[in-house]
Structures are given as structure tokens and as C-alpha cells.
Coordinates of C-alpha atoms and ligand atoms in Angstrom, one line a residue:
M1 CA 36.8 -32.7 27.2
E2 CA 36.9 -35.8 25.1
A3 CA 40.2 -37.3 23.9
N4 CA 39.3 -36.7 20.3
D5 CA 38.8 -32.9 21.0
N6 CA 42.5 -32.4 20.1
Y7 CA 43.0 -31.3 16.5
Q8 CA 45.9 -30.4 14.2
A9 CA 43.9 -27.5 12.8
I10 CA 40.6 -25.7 13.4
V11 CA 39.2 -23.4 10.7
I12 CA 36.7 -20.7 11.8
G13 CA 34.2 -19.9 9.1
G14 CA 32.7 -22.3 6.6
G15 CA 32.3 -20.1 3.6
L16 CA 34.1 -20.8 0.3
T17 CA 37.5 -19.9 1.9
G18 CA 37.1 -22.1 4.9
L19 CA 35.7 -25.0 2.9
V20 CA 38.6 -24.9 0.4
I21 CA 41.0 -25.0 3.3
G22 CA 39.1 -27.9 4.7
F23 CA 39.1 -29.7 1.4
Y24 CA 42.9 -29.6 1.1
L25 CA 43.5 -30.4 4.7
K26 CA 41.4 -33.5 4.3
K27 CA 43.4 -34.5 1.2
A28 CA 46.6 -34.0 3.3
G29 CA 45.3 -36.3 6.0
I30 CA 45.1 -33.6 8.7
N31 CA 42.8 -34.0 11.6
F32 CA 40.7 -30.8 11.6
R33 CA 37.3 -29.2 12.2
I34 CA 35.6 -26.3 10.5
I35 CA 33.5 -24.3 12.9
E36 CA 30.6 -22.3 11.3
K37 CA 28.3 -19.8 12.9
S38 CA 25.3 -20.3 10.7
N39 CA 23.1 -23.3 10.1
R40 CA 24.6 -24.0 6.7
P41 CA 28.0 -24.0 5.1
G42 CA 28.8 -21.9 2.0
G43 CA 28.7 -18.3 3.5
V44 CA 27.3 -15.9 0.9
I45 CA 27.1 -18.6 -1.8
Q46 CA 23.6 -19.9 -2.1
T47 CA 21.6 -21.1 -5.1
F48 CA 17.8 -21.2 -5.4
K49 CA 15.7 -23.2 -7.9
E50 CA 12.0 -22.5 -8.4
E51 CA 9.5 -22.4 -11.3
G52 CA 12.2 -23.3 -13.9
F53 CA 14.6 -20.6 -12.7
T54 CA 18.0 -21.1 -11.1
Y55 CA 19.3 -18.0 -9.3
E56 CA 22.0 -17.0 -6.8
A57 CA 21.6 -15.0 -3.6
G58 CA 25.2 -13.8 -3.5
P59 CA 27.9 -14.1 -6.2
N60 CA 26.7 -15.2 -9.6
T61 CA 29.9 -15.7 -11.6
A62 CA 33.7 -15.4 -11.1
V63 CA 36.7 -15.1 -13.3
L64 CA 39.2 -18.0 -13.8
S65 CA 42.0 -15.8 -12.8
H66 CA 44.2 -18.3 -10.9
P67 CA 45.3 -21.9 -11.8
E68 CA 44.0 -22.9 -8.3
V69 CA 40.4 -22.6 -9.5
K70 CA 40.8 -25.1 -12.4
E71 CA 42.8 -27.4 -10.1
L72 CA 40.1 -27.3 -7.5
F73 CA 37.5 -28.5 -10.0
E74 CA 40.0 -31.1 -11.3
A75 CA 40.4 -32.4 -7.8
L76 CA 36.7 -32.5 -7.2
G77 CA 36.2 -34.6 -10.3
D78 CA 32.7 -35.5 -11.3
A79 CA 31.3 -34.1 -8.0
C80 CA 30.7 -30.7 -9.7
E81 CA 31.2 -29.3 -13.1
L82 CA 32.7 -25.9 -14.1
E83 CA 30.4 -24.0 -16.4
I84 CA 32.2 -21.5 -18.7
A85 CA 30.0 -18.6 -19.7
D86 CA 28.9 -18.3 -23.3
E87 CA 30.5 -15.8 -25.7
E88 CA 27.7 -13.3 -24.8
A89 CA 29.5 -12.7 -21.5
K90 CA 32.3 -10.9 -23.3
R91 CA 29.9 -8.1 -24.3
R92 CA 29.6 -5.5 -21.5
L93 CA 27.1 -2.6 -21.6
I94 CA 27.6 0.8 -20.1
W95 CA 24.8 3.3 -19.6
K96 CA 25.4 6.8 -20.9
D97 CA 23.0 9.6 -21.7
G98 CA 19.9 7.5 -21.7
Q99 CA 21.1 4.4 -23.5
W100 CA 23.4 1.4 -23.4
H101 CA 26.8 1.3 -25.3
A102 CA 29.0 -1.7 -25.6
L103 CA 32.4 -1.3 -23.9
P104 CA 34.8 -1.3 -26.8
S105 CA 36.7 -4.6 -27.3
G106 CA 38.8 -3.6 -30.3
L107 CA 40.6 -0.6 -31.8
I108 CA 37.8 0.5 -34.2
E109 CA 35.1 0.3 -31.5
G110 CA 37.6 2.2 -29.3
V111 CA 37.9 5.0 -31.8
T112 CA 34.2 5.3 -32.5
T113 CA 32.6 4.7 -29.1
P114 CA 30.7 7.7 -27.6
L115 CA 31.7 6.6 -24.1
F116 CA 35.0 8.4 -24.1
S117 CA 35.9 12.0 -25.1
F118 CA 37.9 12.7 -28.2
S119 CA 40.7 14.4 -26.2
D120 CA 41.0 11.3 -23.9
K121 CA 41.1 9.0 -27.0
I122 CA 44.0 11.1 -28.2
K123 CA 45.5 11.1 -24.7
L124 CA 45.3 7.3 -24.6
L125 CA 47.7 7.1 -27.5
G126 CA 50.4 8.5 -25.2
E127 CA 49.6 6.1 -22.3
P128 CA 52.5 3.8 -23.0
F129 CA 54.9 6.8 -22.9
R130 CA 53.7 8.3 -19.6
K131 CA 56.0 7.8 -16.7
P132 CA 54.8 5.4 -13.9
G133 CA 53.4 6.9 -10.7
D134 CA 55.6 6.9 -7.5
N135 CA 52.9 7.0 -4.8
P136 CA 51.9 3.5 -3.7
H137 CA 48.9 5.1 -1.8
E138 CA 47.5 6.9 -4.8
P139 CA 43.8 6.2 -5.2
L140 CA 42.6 4.4 -8.3
S141 CA 40.8 7.6 -9.6
G142 CA 44.1 9.5 -9.6
M143 CA 46.0 6.8 -11.4
V144 CA 43.4 6.5 -14.1
K145 CA 43.1 10.3 -14.7
R146 CA 46.9 10.5 -14.8
R147 CA 47.3 7.8 -17.4
M148 CA 44.1 7.8 -19.4
G149 CA 41.8 10.8 -18.7
Q150 CA 38.6 11.7 -16.9
S151 CA 36.2 10.1 -19.4
F152 CA 37.9 6.7 -19.1
L153 CA 37.6 7.0 -15.3
D154 CA 33.9 7.9 -15.6
Y155 CA 32.8 5.5 -18.3
A156 CA 35.2 2.5 -18.0
V157 CA 36.9 2.3 -14.6
D158 CA 34.1 3.6 -12.4
P159 CA 31.5 1.1 -13.8
F160 CA 34.1 -1.7 -13.8
I161 CA 34.7 -0.9 -10.1
L162 CA 31.0 -0.9 -9.4
G163 CA 30.7 -4.3 -11.0
I164 CA 33.5 -5.9 -9.0
Y165 CA 33.7 -3.9 -5.7
A166 CA 30.4 -2.0 -5.6
G167 CA 33.2 0.5 -4.9
D168 CA 34.5 4.0 -5.3
P169 CA 37.7 4.7 -7.4
D170 CA 38.4 7.7 -5.1
Y171 CA 38.7 5.3 -2.2
L172 CA 40.3 2.1 -3.5
I173 CA 44.1 1.9 -3.7
P174 CA 45.3 0.0 -6.8
K175 CA 48.3 -1.5 -5.1
Y176 CA 45.9 -3.5 -2.9
A177 CA 42.6 -3.5 -4.8
L178 CA 43.9 -4.1 -8.3
P179 CA 47.4 -5.4 -7.9
K180 CA 47.7 -6.8 -11.4
L181 CA 46.9 -3.3 -12.9
Y182 CA 49.3 -1.6 -10.4
N183 CA 52.0 -4.0 -11.3
L184 CA 51.5 -3.4 -15.1
E185 CA 52.4 0.3 -14.5
Q186 CA 55.2 -0.5 -12.0
N187 CA 56.8 -3.3 -13.9
Y188 CA 56.2 -2.4 -17.5
G189 CA 55.6 1.4 -17.3
S190 CA 52.2 1.2 -19.0
F191 CA 48.8 -0.5 -18.8
I192 CA 48.6 -1.0 -22.6
G193 CA 52.2 -1.8 -23.2
G194 CA 52.4 -4.0 -20.1
A195 CA 49.2 -5.9 -21.1
I196 CA 50.5 -6.6 -24.6
K197 CA 53.9 -7.7 -23.3
K198 CA 52.4 -9.9 -20.6
R199 CA 50.1 -11.6 -23.2
K200 CA 53.2 -12.4 -25.3
E201 CA 55.2 -13.9 -22.4
P202 CA 55.3 -17.7 -22.5
K203 CA 53.1 -19.4 -19.9
D204 CA 53.8 -22.8 -18.4
E205 CA 51.2 -25.5 -18.3
R206 CA 50.0 -24.4 -14.8
E207 CA 49.7 -20.7 -15.7
Q208 CA 47.6 -21.6 -18.8
K209 CA 44.9 -22.9 -16.4
A210 CA 44.2 -19.3 -15.5
T211 CA 42.2 -18.6 -18.7
R212 CA 40.4 -15.5 -17.4
D213 CA 37.1 -17.0 -18.6
V214 CA 33.9 -16.1 -16.7
F215 CA 32.6 -19.2 -15.0
S216 CA 29.9 -20.5 -12.8
V217 CA 29.0 -24.1 -11.8
K218 CA 26.6 -26.3 -13.7
G219 CA 23.3 -26.1 -11.8
G220 CA 24.4 -23.1 -9.7
L221 CA 27.3 -22.1 -7.5
E222 CA 26.0 -24.0 -4.5
N223 CA 26.9 -27.3 -6.2
L224 CA 30.5 -26.3 -5.6
I225 CA 29.7 -26.0 -1.9
H226 CA 27.9 -29.4 -1.8
A227 CA 30.8 -31.0 -3.6
L228 CA 33.3 -29.5 -1.1
V229 CA 31.2 -30.5 1.9
D230 CA 30.8 -34.1 0.6
A231 CA 34.6 -34.3 0.2
I232 CA 35.3 -32.8 3.6
G233 CA 32.7 -35.0 5.3
E234 CA 29.8 -33.4 7.2
E235 CA 31.2 -34.8 10.4
N236 CA 34.2 -32.4 10.1
I237 CA 32.0 -29.3 10.0
I238 CA 30.4 -28.0 13.1
L239 CA 27.3 -25.8 12.3
N240 CA 25.3 -23.4 14.6
A241 CA 28.4 -22.5 16.6
G242 CA 27.9 -19.3 18.6
D243 CA 30.3 -17.0 20.4
V244 CA 33.4 -18.6 18.9
T245 CA 36.6 -17.5 20.7
V246 CA 40.2 -18.6 20.5
N247 CA 42.8 -18.4 23.3
P248 CA 46.4 -19.5 23.4
S249 CA 47.0 -22.6 25.5
E250 CA 50.0 -24.8 26.0
D251 CA 50.8 -26.6 22.7
G252 CA 48.5 -24.4 20.6
Y253 CA 45.1 -22.9 21.1
E254 CA 41.8 -23.5 22.8
V255 CA 38.7 -22.8 20.7
S256 CA 35.4 -22.4 22.5
Y257 CA 31.9 -22.0 21.2
R258 CA 28.3 -22.5 22.2
N259 CA 26.5 -25.3 20.4
K260 CA 22.8 -25.2 19.4
Q261 CA 21.8 -26.2 22.9
K262 CA 23.8 -23.2 24.2
E263 CA 26.3 -25.5 25.9
K264 CA 29.9 -24.3 26.0
I265 CA 32.2 -26.6 24.1
H266 CA 36.0 -26.4 24.2
L267 CA 38.4 -27.8 21.6
K268 CA 42.1 -27.9 21.4
S269 CA 44.2 -27.4 18.3
R270 CA 47.8 -26.9 17.3
Q271 CA 46.8 -24.5 14.5
V272 CA 43.8 -22.1 14.1
V273 CA 42.7 -20.2 11.0
S274 CA 40.1 -17.5 10.9
A275 CA 38.3 -17.4 7.5
T276 CA 35.7 -14.8 8.3
G277 CA 35.3 -11.1 7.5
S278 CA 37.5 -8.6 9.4
Y279 CA 34.5 -7.4 11.5
E280 CA 34.4 -10.8 13.3
I281 CA 38.1 -10.8 14.3
P282 CA 37.8 -8.7 17.5
G283 CA 35.3 -11.3 18.9
I284 CA 37.2 -14.3 17.8
L285 CA 40.7 -13.3 18.9
P286 CA 40.2 -11.5 22.3
F287 CA 43.8 -12.0 23.3
V288 CA 45.4 -10.0 20.5
S289 CA 46.5 -6.4 21.5
K290 CA 43.9 -3.7 20.9
E291 CA 46.3 -1.9 18.6
L292 CA 46.8 -4.8 16.2
I293 CA 43.1 -5.7 16.3
H294 CA 42.2 -2.1 15.5
A295 CA 44.4 -2.2 12.4
I296 CA 43.1 -5.6 11.3
N297 CA 39.5 -4.4 11.7
N298 CA 40.0 -1.1 9.9
L299 CA 38.5 -2.5 6.7
K300 CA 35.3 -1.0 5.2
Y301 CA 32.8 -3.1 3.4
A302 CA 30.3 -2.0 0.8
R303 CA 26.6 -2.7 1.7
V304 CA 24.7 -4.3 -1.2
A305 CA 21.1 -5.4 -1.9
E306 CA 20.8 -7.8 -4.8
M307 CA 17.4 -8.4 -6.4
S308 CA 16.8 -11.6 -8.4
L309 CA 14.2 -11.1 -11.1
G310 CA 12.8 -14.0 -13.1
F311 CA 10.5 -13.5 -16.1
K312 CA 8.9 -16.5 -17.8
N313 CA 8.2 -14.4 -20.9
W314 CA 10.8 -11.7 -21.4
G315 CA 9.4 -8.8 -23.4
G316 CA 12.1 -6.2 -22.9
M317 CA 15.3 -5.4 -24.9
E318 CA 17.5 -8.2 -26.2
L319 CA 19.8 -9.3 -23.4
N320 CA 22.7 -10.4 -25.5
A321 CA 25.5 -9.4 -23.0
F322 CA 27.0 -10.1 -19.6
G323 CA 25.0 -7.2 -18.2
G324 CA 24.9 -3.5 -17.9
L325 CA 26.7 -1.2 -15.5
V326 CA 25.7 2.3 -14.6
P327 CA 28.5 4.8 -14.1
S328 CA 28.1 6.9 -10.9
K329 CA 28.1 10.0 -13.1
E330 CA 24.8 9.0 -14.6
N331 CA 23.0 9.4 -11.2
R332 CA 20.7 6.5 -11.5
Q333 CA 19.5 4.4 -8.6
I334 CA 20.9 1.0 -9.5
L335 CA 24.5 -0.1 -9.9
G336 CA 23.9 -2.4 -12.7
A337 CA 22.2 -5.7 -13.8
L338 CA 23.5 -9.1 -14.8
F339 CA 21.7 -10.9 -17.6
L340 CA 22.4 -14.4 -16.2
S341 CA 20.2 -16.4 -18.5
S342 CA 21.9 -15.0 -21.6
F343 CA 25.3 -16.5 -20.8
L344 CA 24.6 -19.4 -18.4
K345 CA 22.6 -22.5 -19.2
N346 CA 19.2 -23.4 -17.7
R347 CA 18.8 -20.2 -15.6
A348 CA 15.3 -19.4 -17.0
P349 CA 12.6 -21.2 -18.9
E350 CA 12.8 -21.0 -22.7
G351 CA 11.8 -17.5 -23.8
G352 CA 12.3 -16.2 -20.2
A353 CA 15.0 -14.2 -18.5
M354 CA 16.8 -14.3 -15.2
I355 CA 18.4 -11.0 -14.1
S356 CA 20.2 -9.8 -11.0
V357 CA 20.0 -6.1 -10.2
F358 CA 22.4 -4.6 -7.7
T359 CA 21.8 -1.5 -5.5
G360 CA 23.7 0.2 -2.7
G361 CA 27.5 0.0 -2.9
Y362 CA 30.1 2.1 -1.2
R363 CA 28.8 5.4 -2.5
K364 CA 25.1 4.7 -1.8
P365 CA 25.0 2.4 1.2
D366 CA 21.6 3.7 2.3
M367 CA 19.9 2.4 -0.8
A368 CA 20.5 -1.2 0.5
K369 CA 18.7 -0.3 3.7
L370 CA 15.4 0.7 2.0
T371 CA 12.3 -1.5 2.6
D372 CA 11.4 -4.2 0.2
E373 CA 8.6 -2.1 -1.2
E374 CA 10.8 1.0 -1.7
L375 CA 13.5 -1.0 -3.4
T376 CA 11.0 -2.8 -5.6
Q377 CA 9.5 0.5 -6.7
I378 CA 12.9 1.9 -7.6
V379 CA 14.1 -1.2 -9.4
E380 CA 10.7 -1.4 -11.3
K381 CA 11.1 2.1 -12.6
E382 CA 14.8 1.6 -13.6
V383 CA 14.3 -1.8 -15.2
K384 CA 11.3 -0.6 -17.2
E385 CA 13.2 2.3 -18.6
M386 CA 16.6 0.8 -18.9
L387 CA 15.7 -2.7 -20.1
K388 CA 12.8 -1.4 -22.2
L389 CA 10.1 -3.4 -20.4
D390 CA 6.4 -2.3 -20.9
S391 CA 5.1 -3.9 -17.7
F392 CA 7.0 -5.1 -14.7
N393 CA 5.4 -8.4 -13.6
P394 CA 8.3 -10.7 -12.6
D395 CA 7.5 -14.3 -11.8
I396 CA 10.3 -14.4 -9.3
L397 CA 11.3 -11.4 -7.2
R398 CA 13.7 -12.0 -4.3
I399 CA 15.8 -9.5 -2.4
F400 CA 19.1 -10.5 -0.6
R401 CA 20.8 -7.9 1.6
Y402 CA 24.5 -7.9 2.7
E403 CA 25.7 -5.4 5.2
Y404 CA 29.3 -6.6 4.6
A405 CA 29.1 -7.6 1.0
I406 CA 32.5 -6.6 -0.5
P407 CA 35.6 -5.5 1.3
Q408 CA 37.1 -2.2 0.1
Y409 CA 40.9 -2.3 -0.1
G410 CA 41.5 1.4 0.4
A411 CA 43.3 3.6 2.9
G412 CA 44.6 1.5 5.8
S413 CA 45.4 -1.6 3.7
L414 CA 49.1 -1.5 4.4
E415 CA 48.5 -1.1 8.2
R416 CA 46.0 -4.0 8.1
L417 CA 48.3 -6.4 6.3
E418 CA 51.2 -5.5 8.5
A419 CA 49.1 -6.1 11.6
V420 CA 48.0 -9.5 10.3
K421 CA 51.7 -10.4 9.7
K422 CA 52.8 -9.1 13.2
T423 CA 49.9 -11.0 14.9
Q424 CA 50.8 -14.2 13.1
Q425 CA 54.5 -13.8 14.1
Q426 CA 53.5 -13.2 17.8
Y427 CA 51.2 -16.2 17.8
P428 CA 52.7 -19.1 15.8
G429 CA 50.1 -21.5 14.6
L430 CA 47.5 -18.7 14.1
I431 CA 46.6 -17.7 10.6
I432 CA 44.3 -14.8 9.9
A433 CA 42.8 -15.4 6.4
G434 CA 39.5 -14.6 4.8
N435 CA 38.6 -11.7 2.5
L436 CA 40.4 -9.1 4.6
R437 CA 43.5 -9.9 2.5
D438 CA 44.5 -11.6 -0.8
G439 CA 41.5 -10.5 -2.9
I440 CA 37.7 -10.3 -2.8
G441 CA 36.6 -12.6 -5.6
M442 CA 35.8 -16.3 -5.5
A443 CA 38.9 -17.1 -7.4
D444 CA 41.0 -15.3 -4.9
R445 CA 39.3 -17.1 -2.0
I446 CA 40.0 -20.5 -3.7
K447 CA 43.7 -19.5 -4.2
Q448 CA 44.0 -18.4 -0.6
G449 CA 42.3 -21.5 0.7
Y450 CA 44.7 -23.7 -1.2
E451 CA 47.7 -21.7 0.1
V452 CA 46.6 -21.7 3.7
A453 CA 46.1 -25.4 3.7
Q454 CA 49.6 -25.9 2.4
E455 CA 50.9 -23.6 5.2
I456 CA 49.0 -25.7 7.8
S457 CA 50.1 -29.0 6.3
K458 CA 53.8 -27.9 6.5
L459 CA 53.6 -27.3 10.3
A460 CA 51.2 -30.1 11.2
Ligands
FAD1 C1 26.3 -9.8 -3.2 C2 27.6 -10.4 -3.5 C3 28.0 -10.5 -4.8 C4 29.3 -11.0 -5.1 N1 29.6 -11.2 -6.4 C5 30.8 -11.8 -6.8 C6 31.1 -12.1 -8.1 O1 30.3 -11.8 -9.0 N2 32.3 -12.7 -8.4 C7 33.1 -13.1 -7.4 O2 34.2 -13.6 -7.7 N3 32.9 -12.8 -6.1 C8 31.7 -12.2 -5.8 N4 31.4 -11.9 -4.5 C9 32.5 -12.2 -3.5 C10 32.5 -13.7 -3.1 O3 31.2 -14.1 -2.9 C11 33.3 -13.9 -1.9 O4 34.7 -13.6 -2.2 C12 33.3 -15.3 -1.3 O5 32.2 -16.0 -1.5 C13 33.6 -15.1 0.1 O6 33.9 -16.3 0.7 P1 34.4 -16.4 2.2 O7 34.4 -17.8 2.7 O8 35.7 -15.7 2.3 O9 33.4 -15.5 3.1 P2 31.9 -15.7 3.4 O10 31.1 -16.3 2.3 O11 31.4 -14.5 4.0 O12 32.0 -16.8 4.6 C14 32.4 -16.6 5.9 C15 31.8 -17.6 6.8 O13 32.2 -17.4 8.1 C16 31.1 -17.6 9.0 N5 31.4 -16.8 10.2 C17 31.4 -15.5 10.3 N6 31.7 -15.1 11.6 C18 31.9 -16.3 12.2 C19 32.2 -16.6 13.6 N7 32.4 -15.6 14.5 N8 32.3 -17.9 13.9 C20 32.1 -18.9 13.0 N9 31.8 -18.6 11.7 C21 31.7 -17.4 11.4 C22 29.9 -17.0 8.2 O14 28.7 -17.5 8.7 C23 30.2 -17.5 6.8 O15 29.7 -18.8 6.5 C24 30.2 -11.4 -4.1 C25 29.8 -11.3 -2.8 C26 28.5 -10.8 -2.5 C27 28.1 -10.7 -1.0

């Protein structure tokens, strides 16, 4: 082992979470390495450019929901530019009875929309006066039915959950999956009243950075990855690392992996962070008790197939919205489609369109397992009918599959979070991060990355 194989911190996983940790460790002057299994950093974030189209293989956009997002872009300076989505992105379409309807954004639309039943619209008037629930394990579907009614569950919350989690409101637990919504009920007694009161509360300069705008990155999300890698320094990121395992050693941990040539490499570090999905944890941390590992690894993920479709000459319906979501109740084959070129710049040639169509999800995992031909046939049929396209001849058609796309914070979340805490207490200097806790979106990952780096810096 060489003398410089002794680090203050090692980060396992070079996706967005691991890279943000690395970025702030570098800024803090910490001696660290990121160890990444694949041959490129960035994890599920990957941008492609061809024939005048720019499209994403994984996430497409995120929400500026934490100040840490704005601060990261500020810290990166000119290296990459935040792109806030056009106004179009505020318009969301929901499929009902063979056509799209805009999700109401105001009172009058709320009263006239055919998405919700008359009785539920009346019921909604009483929402601020309904007493808060007292079961922290209540699934999202129960909470929404109790406060708002079945049609709001079917035509607002179910498609919203498909859009964010590719998930199922019967499985997700609001306390963990939608903590802001859960806290509105718990702290203010009502979603509506709480949201109004929260909006009126004064926000300090830092809080104002969380504008809730939809954002991407100019030229594609991977430009954020390039900017992070440049700032971290390629020499601090080890790629193609197989069989990564951690074991306690005197003065910290020994991290072992196989390099590209299959040689076993051993590094020492005072602190170690895992920034991978929960399914990787048993292999990475073999020394942790079976009981704790079982609880950490109890997390289910939604399987998703994403199809990127580029049309040089778009001849379908006007795509003047963020996209369209398809409620489970409508029994269609797709979860929804994002109309990327309608709200982000330079995603398709003039007069063309770039669309991402999603299939699979927690309720229909087998859809994402279909062959490319089967998936294409299904999407062709759905897109032609739903986006009013006479013939389906995309200039770009790419399919990206994810077995572990989005974690589902449902039953077992409390046990998982407690097991993470207990393990970290038993093994000081070990941090179990990644999307198994603290949120599933890119903004959540950036926030966690920043916080973990602070934690490491304090002990380094
Ligand atoms: C299809 C899809 C659509 C999405 N859409 C959105 C969206 O619209 N908005 C939004 O905000 N978020 C979205 N997300 C979620 C968002 O992409 C993630 O929150 C974020 O990118 C995850 O970053 P991460 O670093 O935590 O995980 P990952 O990107 O999964 O990175 C983990 C990294 O760890 C590496 N790794 C795994 N195991 C090991 C090991 N044993 N040793 C070493 N390295 C290992 C992996 O190779 C990978 O590089 C989407 C995700 C997917 C898959």
C-alpha cells in the first residue's frame, strides 16, 4: 500500500449525490477519493446530443426546492448554467375519458374542471376544517381520501405520484415520501390553510433561493456532472471499481476494490460514505449485522423504461405544457409524457419536438421488461392516439431502462431510517447516504450531498 493511500474520506458512488459530496469536500480542503463502479461519473444523469436534439437518459428536470441547489450553481460559477423552464412548464395535463384536461391552477378552473366530482369539490371547501390524522403510517391514498375525496386521489394525487415516484399512493407513506405535505396537515391542520399560511410567512434571503421553479441545465443535465467533475478533479475519482467493500480497521476503515485490470486495491480512510442505492449496501458493508442490513435494504424501487422520441417535424397536438400524466384509473399503457422542447431551450430543431415517454412504475413493473419492439409498438399506439399524431416516424427513438429507478418510501421507512442511525452510531466515521433516505429528487440529492460534506468536514 502506498503512503498516499490514506484518506480523510472515501465516497462510494459517483452519481449526483457522491459528486456533490466530493465537490464540497474539495472546497473544504479534505483529502478524499470517490470510488465509482461504472466507467463514467454521473449515475443515472446522462445527456445525448444528435441530429439537432438534446435529450436525457434519466432525469429530465428537477424542482428548485432547496436553497442548496441555487448555492451549488452559484459555487460552480460559469462552469454550468441553471436553466429555468419556460412558463409553459406550469401547465400540467391529466388524461381523463379520452382527452387531456389542464390541472386547475386557480379557483375558477378548480370549480369548472371535469377532473374532480361535484361532491368532492364541495368536500374540498371543508378541508381546512377537517381534523389532522393521527396515524404516521397512514398511506397517501388514505390521507387524500380523508381530506379531499376519491376523485382528487384519482385525478390529481395519483398522476402527481406517477410523475414523481412512478409510484402508488396505496404504498407510499406521506411522512417519508411527501414530508412537506405531511407537515402541512400536522403543523397547520390543513393542506390548503397550511399552504396559504406558509406562503405568507416571511422568508430569509437563503430560503428565498428555493423558488420551486422547474429547472434543468443549459445544454443538458450532464453539463452539471462535467462541471462537478472538473471542480473535483478527475484524479480524485476512481472509475471502473468492482467489488467495493468496506471493513473497519484501526483508525477508520479499509476500502477494497478491483480495478479495471482485476487487481485488488486497498485504501484506508478515516471516514467512509456510501452514496449508492440501498440494494448495494449489503455488498459494500459486509461487517454490519444481518438485522441492520436487512432493515436498510428493505426499500423497494420502481422499475421504469423511458423512451426518448425526437421528431424533426412535429405534426401532432400543440405541446404547450410540461407534459401529460395518465391516472392509473384510466388503464392506459404509459405513465405519462414530458414535452421537453416546449419548455426547455434547444432540445429539438425548429418546428420539431423532443418528448420523453415513461412506462412501468411501481404498479406495472413488467411493462419496463418488455422487448424494445413490444415497447415501441405500445408507445406508438398510445402516442398516436393521445398526442394526435397521424403517423409515428420519430427521427430519434431511444429506450433507457432502470431496474432501480425511483425508491419508494413506503412501509418499512421508519425501520430503515432507524437502522441507518444505529449503524452510524455503532461505526463512527461511517455515513450511509444516497437515495435510501432524505428524498428521491435531484434537489434532495444536492441538499444531502452538501450536508454530508459538512458532517465529514467537522470530523476530519
Ligand atoms: C428514469 C429516471 C427519471 C428521473 N426523473 C427525475 C426527475 O424528473 N426529477 C428529479 O428531481 N429526479 C429524477 N430522478 C431521480 C434523480 O435522477 C436521482 O435522485 C439522482 O440522480 C440520483 O443520484 P444518486 O447519486 O443518489 O444515485 P445514482 O445516480 O444512482 O448514482 C449512484 C452511483 O453509485 C454507483 N454505484 C452503485 N453501486 C456501487 C458500488 N457497489 N460501488 C461503487 N459505485 C457504485 C453507480 O454506478 C452510480 O454511478 C429520476 C431518476 C430516474 C432513474
